C-alpha cells in the first residue's frame, strides 16, 4: 500500500470540490508555498529507468542569505516499501527544506517489480555521485552534504552511509556526508513479516549483510539524526530506530534520537508540510541538526 493511500483518512476527510479528486500528497502539495524556492525538474542522473531528479534551491531573502560557500545540501530519498513513490510527490519536502536555506535533491529510483535489492541502492548511490559532482552549480556547498530518508528511503540512506560498498562503486566514500537523517526507517526487519516486501529481499533466502544493523559497529559512520513516531504500526520503532541508535552510540557515533508523539509512520514525514507542522517539530529538529553540523564545521 502506497504512502498516498495510507494518508488518505487524514487528508481527504472533509475535502470538497477540486481537492476531492486529488491524492493526499497532491493535496499537501497544492497547499505548499511556491515563492520560497526555485526548482529544476527532471535532471537525468543515470540512464536507467526512473533516473531523474529534482533540485530545489532557496530563494535568498532576509534570514536566509546565500552563504559565501553555498547552502548546505540535503539529498532526500522517499519511502514506499521499495515498490511505490515518485519524486514529484515530495515537493512539500523540497519546499520545507529549501525555505530554511538548504539545497534539496530528490531523485527517483527503480522499484519492485522492475528491480529487487540491491538495485535501488545502486541508483541512490548514482544520485549521490551526481549531487557531489554538480550541486555547486545550484548554489550548494558539497562540504555540507546530508542524506535523508523516510521509511524505505531511510533504509536506503542508512545503507549508503553505513555499508561502503555502494558509494565505492561510484568512486566515493561515506565520509563525504556531514551527517544523515533517518525517519521511521526499517533498519532491522528480518524476518520479514510484511508480505509485499518479501520478494524484494529474496525471502526466505535473505542476502547477507543487507541490514543497516549489520554495520552499526563502525565508529566512522557520520553523525546521525534518527526520528520515529512513538506509535508506528508499520515499522516498529523500538526494534528499528531505538536499537540502531543504541548500537551506533555504543560504537561511538554521535546520534540524536527523537521519538515523536502525535504522529504516525506517514504523518511523521507529512509534518514537513506547512499545513501540518503543528503535528510534530520534526522539520525544526532536522534543520537544527544540520545547522549544528554547519556551525561545527565553521567553528570547530
Coordinates of N, CA and C in Angstrom, one line a residue, residues 3-229:
X3 N 2.2 5.3 0.3 CA 2.1 6.3 1.3 C 0.9 7.2 1.1
X4 N 0.6 7.5 -0.2 CA -0.6 8.3 -0.5 C -1.9 7.7 0.0
X5 N -2.0 6.4 -0.3 CA -3.2 5.7 0.2 C -3.3 5.7 1.7
X6 N -2.2 5.4 2.4 CA -2.3 5.3 3.8 C -2.6 6.6 4.5
X7 N -2.2 7.7 3.9 CA -2.5 9.0 4.5 C -3.9 9.6 4.1
X8 N -4.7 8.8 3.3 CA -5.9 9.4 2.8 C -6.9 9.7 3.9
X9 N -7.0 8.9 5.0 CA -8.0 9.1 6.0 C -7.8 10.5 6.7
X10 N -6.5 10.9 6.8 CA -6.3 12.1 7.5 C -6.5 13.3 6.6
X11 N -6.1 13.2 5.3 CA -6.1 14.4 4.5 C -7.3 14.6 3.6
X12 N -8.0 13.5 3.2 CA -9.1 13.6 2.3 C -10.4 13.9 3.1
X13 N -10.5 13.5 4.3 CA -11.7 13.8 5.1 C -12.0 15.3 5.1
X14 N -13.2 15.6 4.7 CA -13.7 17.0 4.7 C -13.3 17.8 3.5
X15 N -12.5 17.2 2.6 CA -12.1 17.9 1.4 C -13.2 17.9 0.4
X16 N -13.5 19.0 -0.3 CA -14.6 19.1 -1.3 C -14.1 19.7 -2.5
X17 N -14.9 19.8 -3.5 CA -14.6 20.5 -4.8 C -13.4 19.8 -5.5
X18 N -12.5 20.6 -6.1 CA -11.5 20.0 -6.9 C -10.5 19.2 -6.1
X19 N -10.3 19.5 -4.8 CA -9.4 18.8 -4.0 C -9.9 17.4 -3.7
X20 N -11.2 17.1 -3.8 CA -11.7 15.8 -3.5 C -11.3 14.8 -4.5
X21 N -10.8 15.2 -5.7 CA -10.3 14.3 -6.7 C -8.8 14.0 -6.6
X22 N -8.1 14.6 -5.7 CA -6.7 14.5 -5.6 C -6.3 13.5 -4.5
X23 N -5.0 13.0 -4.7 CA -4.5 12.1 -3.7 C -4.1 13.0 -2.5
X24 N -3.9 12.4 -1.3 CA -3.4 13.1 -0.2 C -2.1 13.9 -0.4
X25 N -1.2 13.3 -1.1 CA 0.1 14.0 -1.3 C -0.1 15.2 -2.3
X26 N -1.0 15.0 -3.2 CA -1.4 16.1 -4.1 C -2.0 17.3 -3.4
X27 N -2.9 16.9 -2.4 CA -3.5 18.0 -1.6 C -2.4 18.7 -0.8
X28 N -1.5 18.0 -0.2 CA -0.4 18.7 0.5 C 0.3 19.6 -0.4
X29 N 0.7 19.1 -1.6 CA 1.5 19.9 -2.5 C 0.8 21.1 -3.0
X30 N -0.6 21.0 -3.2 CA -1.3 22.2 -3.6 C -1.4 23.2 -2.6
X31 N -1.2 22.8 -1.3 CA -1.2 23.8 -0.2 C 0.2 24.3 0.2
X32 N 1.2 23.8 -0.6 CA 2.6 24.1 -0.3 C 2.9 25.5 -1.0
X33 N 3.6 26.4 -0.3 CA 4.0 27.6 -0.9 C 4.9 27.4 -2.1
X34 N 4.8 28.4 -3.1 CA 5.6 28.3 -4.3 C 6.6 29.4 -4.4
X35 N 6.6 30.3 -3.4 CA 7.5 31.5 -3.6 C 8.7 31.4 -2.6
X36 N 9.0 30.3 -2.1 CA 10.1 30.1 -1.1 C 11.3 29.4 -1.7
X37 N 11.2 29.0 -3.0 CA 12.2 28.1 -3.6 C 12.1 28.3 -5.1
X38 N 13.1 27.8 -5.8 CA 13.0 27.6 -7.2 C 13.5 26.2 -7.5
X39 N 12.9 25.6 -8.5 CA 13.1 24.1 -8.7 C 13.5 23.9 -10.1
X40 N 14.5 23.0 -10.3 CA 14.8 22.5 -11.6 C 14.4 21.0 -11.7
X41 N 13.5 20.7 -12.5 CA 12.9 19.3 -12.5 C 13.5 18.5 -13.7
X42 N 13.5 17.2 -13.4 CA 13.7 16.2 -14.4 C 15.1 16.1 -14.9
X43 N 16.1 16.4 -14.1 CA 17.5 16.2 -14.4 C 17.9 14.7 -14.5
X44 N 18.5 14.3 -15.5 CA 18.9 12.9 -15.6 C 20.2 12.7 -14.9
X45 N 20.2 11.7 -14.0 CA 21.4 11.4 -13.3 C 21.9 10.0 -13.6
X46 N 21.1 9.2 -14.3 CA 21.6 7.9 -14.8 C 20.7 7.5 -16.0
X47 N 21.2 6.6 -16.8 CA 20.5 6.2 -18.0 C 19.5 5.0 -17.8
X48 N 19.4 4.6 -16.5 CA 18.4 3.6 -16.2 C 17.0 4.2 -16.2
X49 N 16.0 3.4 -16.1 CA 14.6 3.9 -16.0 C 14.5 4.6 -14.6
X50 N 13.6 5.6 -14.5 CA 13.4 6.3 -13.3 C 14.7 7.0 -12.8
X51 N 15.5 7.5 -13.8 CA 16.8 8.0 -13.5 C 16.9 9.5 -13.5
X52 N 15.8 10.2 -13.0 CA 15.8 11.6 -13.0 C 15.7 12.1 -11.5
X53 N 16.0 13.4 -11.3 CA 15.9 14.0 -10.0 C 15.5 15.5 -10.2
X54 N 15.0 16.0 -9.1 CA 14.7 17.5 -9.0 C 15.6 18.1 -8.0
X55 N 15.9 19.4 -8.2 CA 16.7 20.2 -7.3 C 16.0 21.4 -6.9
X56 N 15.8 21.6 -5.6 CA 15.2 22.8 -5.0 C 16.2 23.7 -4.4
X57 N 16.2 25.0 -4.8 CA 17.1 26.0 -4.3 C 16.4 27.0 -3.5
X58 N 17.0 27.5 -2.4 CA 16.4 28.6 -1.7 C 16.3 29.8 -2.5
X59 N 15.3 30.6 -2.2 CA 15.2 32.0 -2.7 C 15.8 32.9 -1.6
X60 N 17.0 33.5 -2.0 CA 17.7 34.3 -1.0 C 16.8 35.4 -0.5
X61 N 16.7 35.6 0.8 CA 15.9 36.6 1.4 C 16.3 36.9 2.8
X62 N 15.7 37.8 3.5 CA 16.1 38.1 4.8 C 16.0 36.9 5.7
X63 N 17.1 36.6 6.4 CA 17.1 35.5 7.3 C 17.8 34.3 6.7
X64 N 17.8 34.2 5.3 CA 18.4 33.1 4.6 C 19.2 33.6 3.4
X65 N 20.2 34.5 3.6 CA 21.0 34.9 2.5 C 21.9 33.8 2.1
X66 N 22.3 33.8 0.8 CA 23.2 32.7 0.4 C 24.6 32.9 1.0
X67 N 25.0 31.8 1.7 CA 26.4 31.8 2.3 C 27.5 31.9 1.3
X68 N 28.6 32.4 1.8 CA 29.7 32.6 0.8 C 30.1 31.3 0.1
X69 N 30.1 30.2 0.9 CA 30.5 28.9 0.3 C 29.3 28.1 -0.3
X70 N 28.1 28.7 -0.3 CA 27.0 28.0 -0.8 C 26.1 27.4 0.4
X71 N 24.9 27.0 0.0 CA 24.0 26.4 1.0 C 24.3 25.0 1.3
X72 N 24.0 24.5 2.6 CA 24.1 23.1 2.9 C 23.2 22.3 1.9
X73 N 23.5 21.1 1.7 CA 22.8 20.2 0.7 C 22.2 19.0 1.4
X74 N 21.0 18.7 1.0 CA 20.3 17.5 1.5 C 19.8 16.7 0.3
X75 N 20.2 15.4 0.2 CA 19.6 14.5 -0.7 C 18.5 13.7 0.0
X76 N 17.3 13.8 -0.4 CA 16.1 13.2 0.2 C 15.7 12.0 -0.6
X77 N 15.6 10.8 0.1 CA 15.1 9.6 -0.5 C 13.7 9.2 0.1
X78 N 12.7 9.2 -0.7 CA 11.4 8.9 -0.3 C 11.2 7.4 0.0
X79 N 10.1 7.1 0.8 CA 9.8 5.8 1.0 C 8.7 5.2 0.1
X80 N 8.1 4.1 0.5 CA 7.1 3.5 -0.3 C 7.3 2.0 -0.5
X81 N 7.9 1.4 0.5 CA 8.1 -0.1 0.6 C 8.9 -0.6 -0.6
X82 N 9.7 0.2 -1.3 CA 10.5 -0.1 -2.4 C 9.7 -0.6 -3.6
X83 N 8.3 -0.3 -3.6 CA 7.5 -0.7 -4.7 C 6.6 0.5 -5.2
X84 N 6.8 1.7 -4.6 CA 5.9 2.8 -5.0 C 6.7 4.1 -4.6
X85 N 6.2 5.2 -5.1 CA 6.7 6.5 -4.8 C 7.3 7.2 -6.1
X86 N 7.3 8.5 -6.0 CA 7.7 9.4 -7.1 C 8.2 10.7 -6.5
X87 N 9.3 11.2 -7.1 CA 10.0 12.4 -6.6 C 9.0 13.6 -6.6
X88 N 8.1 13.6 -7.5 CA 7.2 14.8 -7.7 C 6.1 14.8 -6.6
X89 N 5.9 13.7 -5.9 CA 5.0 13.7 -4.7 C 5.6 14.4 -3.5
X90 N 6.9 14.7 -3.5 CA 7.5 15.2 -2.3 C 8.0 16.6 -2.5
X91 N 7.2 17.4 -3.3 CA 7.5 18.8 -3.4 C 7.5 19.5 -2.0
X92 N 6.6 19.0 -1.2 CA 6.4 19.7 0.1 C 7.7 19.5 1.0
X93 N 8.4 18.4 0.8 CA 9.7 18.2 1.5 C 10.8 19.2 0.9
X94 N 10.8 19.3 -0.4 CA 11.8 20.2 -1.1 C 11.5 21.6 -0.6
X95 N 10.2 22.0 -0.6 CA 9.9 23.4 -0.2 C 10.3 23.6 1.3
X96 N 9.9 22.7 2.1 CA 10.2 22.9 3.6 C 11.7 23.1 3.9
X97 N 12.5 22.3 3.2 CA 14.0 22.5 3.5 C 14.6 23.6 2.7
X98 N 14.2 23.9 1.5 CA 14.7 25.0 0.7 C 14.3 26.3 1.4
X99 N 13.1 26.4 1.9 CA 12.7 27.6 2.6 C 13.5 27.9 3.9
X100 N 14.2 26.9 4.4 CA 15.0 27.0 5.5 C 16.5 27.2 5.2
X101 N 16.8 27.5 3.9 CA 18.1 27.7 3.4 C 19.0 26.5 3.1
X102 N 18.3 25.5 2.5 CA 19.0 24.3 2.1 C 18.8 24.0 0.6
X103 N 19.8 23.5 -0.1 CA 19.6 23.0 -1.4 C 19.2 21.5 -1.3
X104 N 18.1 21.1 -2.0 CA 17.5 19.8 -1.8 C 17.5 19.1 -3.1
X105 N 17.9 17.8 -3.1 CA 17.9 17.0 -4.2 C 16.9 15.8 -3.9
X106 N 16.0 15.6 -4.8 CA 15.0 14.4 -4.6 C 15.1 13.6 -5.9
X107 N 15.7 12.4 -5.8 CA 15.8 11.5 -7.0 C 14.7 10.5 -7.0
X108 N 14.3 10.1 -8.2 CA 13.6 8.8 -8.4 C 14.6 7.7 -8.4
X109 N 14.1 6.5 -8.2 CA 15.0 5.3 -8.3 C 14.1 4.1 -8.6
X110 N 14.7 3.1 -9.1 CA 14.0 1.9 -9.6 C 13.3 1.2 -8.4
X111 N 12.2 0.6 -8.7 CA 11.4 0.0 -7.6 C 10.9 -1.4 -8.1
X112 N 10.4 -2.2 -7.2 CA 9.8 -3.5 -7.5 C 8.5 -3.3 -8.2
X113 N 8.2 -4.1 -9.2 CA 8.8 -5.4 -9.6 C 9.9 -5.3 -10.6
X114 N 10.2 -4.0 -11.1 CA 11.3 -3.9 -12.1 C 12.6 -4.4 -11.5
X115 N 12.9 -4.1 -10.3 CA 14.1 -4.5 -9.7 C 13.9 -5.0 -8.2
X116 N 14.9 -5.7 -7.7 CA 14.9 -6.1 -6.3 C 16.2 -5.6 -5.7
X117 N 16.4 -5.8 -4.4 CA 17.6 -5.5 -3.7 C 18.8 -6.1 -4.5
X118 N 19.9 -5.4 -4.7 CA 20.2 -4.0 -4.2 C 20.2 -2.9 -5.2
X119 N 19.4 -3.1 -6.3 CA 19.4 -2.2 -7.4 C 19.1 -0.8 -7.0
X120 N 18.1 -0.6 -6.1 CA 17.7 0.7 -5.6 C 18.9 1.4 -4.9
X121 N 19.7 0.6 -4.2 CA 20.9 1.2 -3.5 C 21.9 1.7 -4.6
X122 N 22.1 1.0 -5.6 CA 23.0 1.4 -6.7 C 22.4 2.7 -7.3
X123 N 21.1 2.8 -7.5 CA 20.5 4.0 -8.1 C 20.8 5.2 -7.2
X124 N 20.5 5.0 -5.9 CA 20.7 6.1 -4.9 C 22.1 6.5 -4.9
X125 N 23.1 5.6 -5.0 CA 24.5 5.9 -5.0 C 24.8 6.8 -6.2
X126 N 24.2 6.5 -7.3 CA 24.5 7.3 -8.5 C 23.9 8.7 -8.4
X127 N 22.8 8.8 -7.7 CA 22.2 10.1 -7.4 C 23.1 10.9 -6.5
X128 N 23.7 10.2 -5.5 CA 24.7 10.9 -4.6 C 25.9 11.4 -5.4
X129 N 26.4 10.6 -6.3 CA 27.5 10.9 -7.2 C 27.2 12.1 -8.0
X130 N 26.0 12.2 -8.6 CA 25.6 13.3 -9.4 C 25.6 14.6 -8.6
X131 N 25.0 14.5 -7.4 CA 25.0 15.6 -6.5 C 26.4 16.1 -6.1
X132 N 27.2 15.2 -5.8 CA 28.6 15.5 -5.4 C 29.3 16.3 -6.5
X133 N 29.0 15.9 -7.7 CA 29.7 16.5 -8.9 C 29.1 17.8 -9.4
X134 N 27.8 18.0 -9.2 CA 27.1 19.0 -9.9 C 26.4 20.1 -9.0
X135 N 26.3 19.8 -7.7 CA 25.4 20.7 -6.9 C 25.9 22.1 -6.7
X136 N 27.2 22.3 -6.9 CA 27.7 23.6 -6.7 C 27.1 24.6 -7.8
X137 N 26.7 24.1 -8.9 CA 26.1 24.9 -9.9 C 24.7 25.4 -9.5
X138 N 24.1 24.8 -8.5 CA 22.8 25.1 -7.9 C 22.9 25.8 -6.6
X139 N 24.1 26.3 -6.3 CA 24.3 27.1 -5.0 C 24.6 26.2 -3.8
X140 N 24.8 24.9 -4.0 CA 25.1 24.0 -2.9 C 26.5 23.9 -2.5
X141 N 26.8 23.7 -1.2 CA 28.1 23.5 -0.7 C 28.3 22.1 -0.4
X142 N 29.1 21.3 -1.2 CA 29.2 19.9 -1.0 C 29.9 19.5 0.3
X143 N 30.6 20.5 0.9 CA 31.2 20.2 2.2 C 30.2 20.2 3.3
X144 N 29.0 20.6 3.0 CA 27.9 20.5 4.0 C 26.8 19.6 3.3
X145 N 27.1 18.3 3.3 CA 26.3 17.4 2.5 C 25.6 16.4 3.4
X146 N 24.3 16.3 3.4 CA 23.5 15.4 4.2 C 22.6 14.5 3.3
X147 N 22.4 13.3 3.8 CA 21.5 12.4 3.1 C 20.3 12.1 4.1
X148 N 19.1 12.1 3.6 CA 17.9 11.9 4.5 C 17.0 11.0 3.8
X149 N 16.3 10.2 4.6 CA 15.3 9.3 4.0 C 14.2 9.0 5.0
X150 N 13.0 8.7 4.4 CA 11.8 8.3 5.2 C 11.4 6.9 4.9
X151 N 11.2 6.1 5.9 CA 10.7 4.7 5.7 C 11.7 3.9 4.9
X152 N 11.2 3.3 3.8 CA 12.2 2.6 2.9 C 13.3 3.5 2.5
X153 N 13.1 4.7 2.3 CA 14.1 5.7 1.9 C 15.2 5.9 3.0
X154 N 14.7 5.7 4.3 CA 15.6 5.8 5.4 C 16.5 4.6 5.4
X155 N 16.0 3.4 5.1 CA 16.8 2.2 4.9 C 17.9 2.5 3.9
X156 N 17.5 3.0 2.7 CA 18.4 3.3 1.6 C 19.5 4.2 2.1
X157 N 19.1 5.3 2.8 CA 20.1 6.3 3.3 C 21.1 5.6 4.3
X158 N 20.5 4.8 5.2 CA 21.4 4.2 6.2 C 22.4 3.3 5.5
X159 N 22.0 2.5 4.5 CA 22.9 1.6 3.9 C 24.0 2.3 3.1
X160 N 23.7 3.5 2.6 CA 24.7 4.2 1.8 C 25.7 4.8 2.8
X161 N 25.3 5.2 4.0 CA 26.3 5.8 4.9 C 27.0 4.7 5.8
X162 N 26.4 3.5 5.9 CA 26.9 2.5 6.8 C 27.7 1.4 6.1
X163 N 27.3 1.1 4.9 CA 27.9 0.0 4.1 C 28.7 0.7 2.9
X164 N 30.0 0.7 3.0 CA 30.7 1.5 2.0 C 30.7 0.9 0.6
X165 N 30.2 -0.3 0.4 CA 30.2 -0.9 -1.0 C 29.5 0.0 -2.0
X166 N 28.4 0.6 -1.6 CA 27.6 1.3 -2.6 C 28.2 2.6 -3.1
X167 N 28.8 3.3 -2.3 CA 29.4 4.6 -2.7 C 30.8 4.3 -3.3
X168 N 31.5 3.2 -2.9 CA 32.7 2.8 -3.5 C 32.5 2.5 -5.0
X169 N 31.3 2.0 -5.4 CA 31.1 1.7 -6.8 C 31.0 2.9 -7.7
X170 N 30.8 4.1 -7.0 CA 30.8 5.4 -7.8 C 31.9 6.3 -7.5
X171 N 33.0 5.7 -6.8 CA 34.2 6.4 -6.6 C 34.1 7.3 -5.4
X172 N 33.2 7.1 -4.4 CA 33.1 7.9 -3.2 C 33.1 7.1 -2.0
X173 N 33.2 7.8 -0.8 CA 33.1 7.1 0.5 C 32.1 7.8 1.3
X174 N 31.6 7.1 2.4 CA 30.6 7.7 3.2 C 31.0 9.0 3.9
X175 N 32.3 9.2 4.0 CA 32.8 10.4 4.7 C 32.5 11.7 4.0
X176 N 32.0 11.6 2.8 CA 31.5 12.8 2.1 C 30.4 13.5 2.8
X177 N 29.7 12.7 3.6 CA 28.5 13.3 4.3 C 28.9 13.9 5.6
X178 N 28.3 15.0 5.9 CA 28.4 15.7 7.2 C 27.5 15.1 8.2
X179 N 26.5 14.3 7.8 CA 25.6 13.6 8.7 C 24.5 13.0 7.8
X180 N 23.6 12.2 8.5 CA 22.5 11.6 7.8 C 21.3 11.6 8.8
X181 N 20.1 11.6 8.1 CA 18.8 11.7 8.8 C 18.0 10.5 8.4
X182 N 17.6 9.7 9.4 CA 16.7 8.6 9.1 C 15.4 8.8 9.9
X183 N 14.2 8.8 9.1 CA 12.9 9.0 9.7 C 12.1 7.7 9.5
X184 N 11.7 7.1 10.6 CA 10.8 5.9 10.6 C 11.4 4.8 9.7
X185 N 12.7 4.6 9.8 CA 13.4 3.7 9.0 C 13.3 2.2 9.4
X186 N 13.2 1.3 8.5 CA 13.3 -0.2 8.8 C 14.8 -0.6 8.7
X187 N 15.5 -0.7 9.8 CA 16.9 -1.0 9.8 C 17.2 -2.4 10.3
X188 N 16.2 -3.1 10.8 CA 16.4 -4.4 11.5 C 15.1 -5.2 11.3
X189 N 14.8 -5.6 10.1 CA 13.4 -6.1 9.9 C 13.4 -7.6 9.4
X190 N 14.5 -8.3 9.6 CA 14.4 -9.7 9.3 C 14.0 -10.5 10.6
X191 N 13.2 -11.5 10.5 CA 12.5 -12.0 9.3 C 11.4 -11.1 8.9
X192 N 11.1 -11.0 7.6 CA 10.1 -10.0 7.1 C 8.7 -10.6 7.3
X193 N 7.9 -9.7 8.0 CA 6.5 -10.1 8.2 C 5.6 -9.4 7.3
X194 N 6.0 -8.3 6.7 CA 5.1 -7.6 5.7 C 5.3 -8.2 4.3
X195 N 4.3 -9.0 3.9 CA 4.5 -9.9 2.8 C 4.8 -9.2 1.5
X196 N 4.3 -8.0 1.2 CA 4.7 -7.4 -0.1 C 6.2 -7.2 -0.3
X197 N 6.9 -7.0 0.8 CA 8.3 -6.7 0.8 C 9.2 -8.0 0.6
X198 N 8.6 -9.2 0.9 CA 9.4 -10.4 0.9 C 10.1 -10.7 -0.4
X199 N 9.5 -10.6 -1.5 CA 10.2 -10.9 -2.8 C 11.3 -9.9 -3.1
X200 N 11.2 -8.7 -2.6 CA 12.2 -7.7 -2.8 C 13.6 -8.1 -2.2
X201 N 13.5 -8.8 -1.1 CA 14.7 -9.2 -0.3 C 14.9 -10.7 -0.4
X202 N 14.3 -11.4 -1.4 CA 14.5 -12.8 -1.7 C 14.1 -13.7 -0.6
X203 N 13.1 -13.4 0.1 CA 12.5 -14.3 1.2 C 12.4 -15.7 0.7
X204 N 12.8 -16.7 1.4 CA 13.4 -16.6 2.8 C 14.9 -16.6 2.7
X205 N 15.5 -16.5 1.5 CA 17.0 -16.5 1.4 C 17.5 -15.1 1.4
X206 N 17.5 -14.5 2.5 CA 17.9 -13.1 2.6 C 19.4 -12.9 2.3
X207 N 19.7 -11.9 1.5 CA 21.1 -11.6 1.1 C 21.9 -11.3 2.4
X208 N 23.1 -11.8 2.5 CA 24.0 -11.4 3.7 C 24.3 -10.0 3.7
X209 N 24.5 -9.4 4.9 CA 24.9 -8.0 5.1 C 23.9 -7.1 4.3
X210 N 22.7 -7.3 4.5 CA 21.7 -6.4 3.8 C 20.8 -5.6 4.8
X211 N 21.2 -5.6 6.1 CA 20.5 -4.8 7.1 C 21.5 -3.7 7.6
X212 N 21.0 -2.5 7.8 CA 21.9 -1.5 8.4 C 22.5 -1.9 9.7
X213 N 21.8 -2.6 10.6 CA 22.4 -3.0 11.9 C 23.6 -3.9 11.7
X214 N 23.8 -4.5 10.5 CA 24.9 -5.4 10.3 C 26.2 -4.5 10.3
X215 N 26.1 -3.2 10.1 CA 27.3 -2.3 10.0 C 27.3 -1.3 11.1
X216 N 26.5 -1.5 12.2 CA 26.4 -0.5 13.2 C 27.5 -0.4 14.2
X217 N 28.5 -1.2 14.1 CA 29.7 -1.2 15.0 C 30.8 -0.4 14.4
X218 N 30.6 0.4 13.4 CA 31.6 1.2 12.8 C 31.6 2.6 13.3
X219 N 32.7 3.0 14.0 CA 32.7 4.3 14.6 C 32.9 5.4 13.6
X220 N 33.2 5.1 12.3 CA 33.4 6.1 11.3 C 32.1 6.5 10.6
X221 N 31.0 5.9 11.0 CA 29.7 6.3 10.4 C 29.5 7.8 10.7
X222 N 29.0 8.6 9.8 CA 28.7 10.0 10.0 C 27.7 10.2 11.1
X223 N 27.7 11.4 11.8 CA 26.7 11.7 12.8 C 25.3 11.5 12.3
X224 N 24.4 11.1 13.2 CA 23.1 10.7 12.8 C 22.0 11.4 13.5
X225 N 20.9 11.6 12.8 CA 19.6 12.0 13.4 C 18.6 10.9 13.1
X226 N 18.1 10.3 14.2 CA 17.2 9.2 14.0 C 15.9 9.6 14.6
X227 N 14.8 9.7 13.8 CA 13.5 10.1 14.3 C 12.5 9.1 14.0
X228 N 11.5 8.9 14.9 CA 10.4 8.0 14.6 C 9.2 8.4 15.4
X229 N 8.0 7.9 15.0 CA 6.8 8.1 15.8 C 6.8 7.1 17.0

